[in-house]
Amino acid sequence: MLIRHRPDLTDNDVTDRGLYLRRREFITGVAGLGLAGLGGMASAAPLAFSKGFSTTEKPTPKDDVTSYNNFYEFGVDKGDPAENAGRLKTRPWTVRVDGACEAPKTFDIDALIKANKLEERIYRLRCVEGWSMVIPWVGFPLKDLIAAVKPTSKAKFVAFETLMRPSEMTGQKWDVLQWPYREGLRIDEAVHPLTLIAVGLYGETLPNQNGAPLRLVVPWKYGFKSIKSIIRISLVERQPPTAWNLSAPREYGFYSNVNPAVDHPRWSQATERRIGEFRRRDTLAFNGYGEWVADLYRGMDLKKFY
Amino acid sequence: MNRPPQSLRDSSPRGGASNAPTRSSPSGGGGAKRRRGSARDNLVYAAVWLACAAPLAWLAFRAFTGDLGVNPIETLVRQLGVWGLRLLLVGLAVTPAAVILKKPRLVRFRRTIGLFAFAYVTLHLFSYIGVDLYFDFGQLVKDILKRPFITLGMAAFVMLVPLAVTSTNGWVIRMGRAAWSRLHWLIYVIVPLGVAHYYLLVKADHRPPLVYAAILAALLGWRAWRKLATR
């Protein structure tokens, strides 16, 4: 797989080793402060990572990435998550990985981050609403996590679930969607090397509004597939229910691959506005990742499996 | 300012509802008003005008200072649309307010409010075509044909144009009061289309468009109730 380096980064940008080794302390300290009332303000901590598969497109400014979010658990307006996500406590945090596997396990987020080799992946993100960004994620391939629990042959799909905690996720106090937010992938999509579990962006731990402490990133699908603040990942035999599909099945399919040829029933998906740009640009099939993922869907009618 | 004989605007064929305030300021609301065109009247009129123009000024200010957020084009198009819809509803609220508050002369503001609503809706449409689509007329035609919410919005705009054009005193006289009123009855089609246009574009949180729908239902319900009550 093609690995490109960001030309604007030098070795000087790599996190200092001393700082890297002390990152647990730093995160623990910061989390402590968070509990003391600083909330999400203090959540950004530097991460150590290598450079992975990335687009050479110019990343969307960090301020835009962290202030224009769809994260209905914190409110339905795009400015709401940045405003309200600060109260979410992301430590302690565990992720249960279970279902059709030989070694189901509950992972502590810090142990998980430590156990996996983090990479920066600069991906395009295309929202189903018709806008897009370019985001430098930091994370590790989901396939590594799935391999760790030794899936059985019954693992045909992967189901994901977001935290349900209305006291902190105040948007959950009314049923704009069926809480908790759920998403799903077919197993071959889940173990595809592009499918990422992100724990950071712009070199630091994820801001809460972007799905802290860990989220899915599936760059060739509409953004809502990339579920945030995950607490459970289950290997299952049947296609799992997913939040937007439950809400409007005709509008949001299980697959939801970025596809300019299949319109949303209420608006065109042929073009998109890249945040920061004036003119709309053409939307690419599979968000430009077709070279690597189109084979997953060979023989499928993508108008039917939208 | 030269306002039309307001009575004409109220003599709608749908009946008693909006005729009531008219009859209390009959023949010639216009003449009477002009005679009474006091400084206070002018001040009130200026206040209404400024209130209608203020959201536009605020939007323009935010646009020029780069304060329209991460997706400024969407913000601009949406805000213009929302203000257009709000002013359309305010316009529909004038007659009930005039009757309920027993202030018949309130109706003289309807034309100003209606024309401002038209201005916002027009800018909303132009910003969508010129800024969002960047004059991609092929896409525009596809949108109108394929997107129900855009179909409804365009239909509402097309109907709004003759209302704006015939809003002058001259047109009231030229058309004759009955025909003019029949034409302007279209507003009862246009505003529901506007609310539906908003409702259909919302992804999941239907509360805001439902609030507009509830207000619209109240304003139309009041008229229906008046009509039945005065029958």
PDB file of N, CA, C and O in Angstrom, chain A residues 21-31:
ATOM      1  N   LEU A  21       7.755   8.867  26.639  1.00  0.00           N
ATOM      2  CA  LEU A  21       7.801   7.863  27.707  1.00  0.00           C
ATOM      3  C   LEU A  21       7.005   8.316  28.928  1.00  0.00           C
ATOM      4  O   LEU A  21       6.518   7.500  29.692  1.00  0.00           O
ATOM      5  N   ARG A  22       6.861   9.593  29.086  1.00  0.00           N
ATOM      6  CA  ARG A  22       6.135  10.090  30.258  1.00  0.00           C
ATOM      7  C   ARG A  22       4.656  10.320  29.948  1.00  0.00           C
ATOM      8  O   ARG A  22       3.945  10.928  30.744  1.00  0.00           O
ATOM      9  N   ARG A  23       4.199   9.847  28.787  1.00  0.00           N
ATOM     10  CA  ARG A  23       2.861  10.255  28.368  1.00  0.00           C
ATOM     11  C   ARG A  23       1.766   9.732  29.295  1.00  0.00           C
ATOM     12  O   ARG A  23       0.744  10.365  29.462  1.00  0.00           O
ATOM     13  N   ARG A  24       1.998   8.547  29.899  1.00  0.00           N
ATOM     14  CA  ARG A  24       0.990   8.020  30.844  1.00  0.00           C
ATOM     15  C   ARG A  24       0.743   9.013  31.967  1.00  0.00           C
ATOM     16  O   ARG A  24      -0.382   9.357  32.284  1.00  0.00           O
ATOM     17  N   GLU A  25       1.897   9.420  32.561  1.00  0.00           N
ATOM     18  CA  GLU A  25       1.828  10.379  33.661  1.00  0.00           C
ATOM     19  C   GLU A  25       1.045  11.604  33.234  1.00  0.00           C
ATOM     20  O   GLU A  25       0.179  12.093  33.924  1.00  0.00           O
ATOM     21  N   PHE A  26       1.441  12.075  32.056  1.00  0.00           N
ATOM     22  CA  PHE A  26       0.835  13.306  31.579  1.00  0.00           C
ATOM     23  C   PHE A  26      -0.676  13.133  31.437  1.00  0.00           C
ATOM     24  O   PHE A  26      -1.463  13.948  31.924  1.00  0.00           O
ATOM     25  N   ILE A  27      -1.049  12.040  30.819  1.00  0.00           N
ATOM     26  CA  ILE A  27      -2.480  11.812  30.610  1.00  0.00           C
ATOM     27  C   ILE A  27      -3.194  11.633  31.950  1.00  0.00           C
ATOM     28  O   ILE A  27      -4.258  12.200  32.187  1.00  0.00           O
ATOM     29  N   THR A  28      -2.582  10.872  32.847  1.00  0.00           N
ATOM     30  CA  THR A  28      -3.200  10.659  34.149  1.00  0.00           C
ATOM     31  C   THR A  28      -3.385  11.990  34.861  1.00  0.00           C
ATOM     32  O   THR A  28      -4.444  12.290  35.405  1.00  0.00           O
ATOM     33  N   GLY A  29      -2.317  12.800  34.818  1.00  0.00           N
ATOM     34  CA  GLY A  29      -2.385  14.105  35.476  1.00  0.00           C
ATOM     35  C   GLY A  29      -3.491  14.950  34.885  1.00  0.00           C
ATOM     36  O   GLY A  29      -4.300  15.538  35.607  1.00  0.00           O
ATOM     37  N   VAL A  30      -3.537  14.940  33.592  1.00  0.00           N
ATOM     38  CA  VAL A  30      -4.540  15.748  32.919  1.00  0.00           C
ATOM     39  C   VAL A  30      -5.941  15.232  33.234  1.00  0.00           C
ATOM     40  O   VAL A  30      -6.867  16.004  33.483  1.00  0.00           O
ATOM     41  N   ALA A  31      -6.065  13.908  33.238  1.00  0.00           N
ATOM     42  CA  ALA A  31      -7.386  13.333  33.540  1.00  0.00           C
ATOM     43  C   ALA A  31      -7.809  13.740  34.944  1.00  0.00           C
ATOM     44  O   ALA A  31      -8.970  14.049  35.185  1.00  0.00           O
TER      45      ALA A  31
END
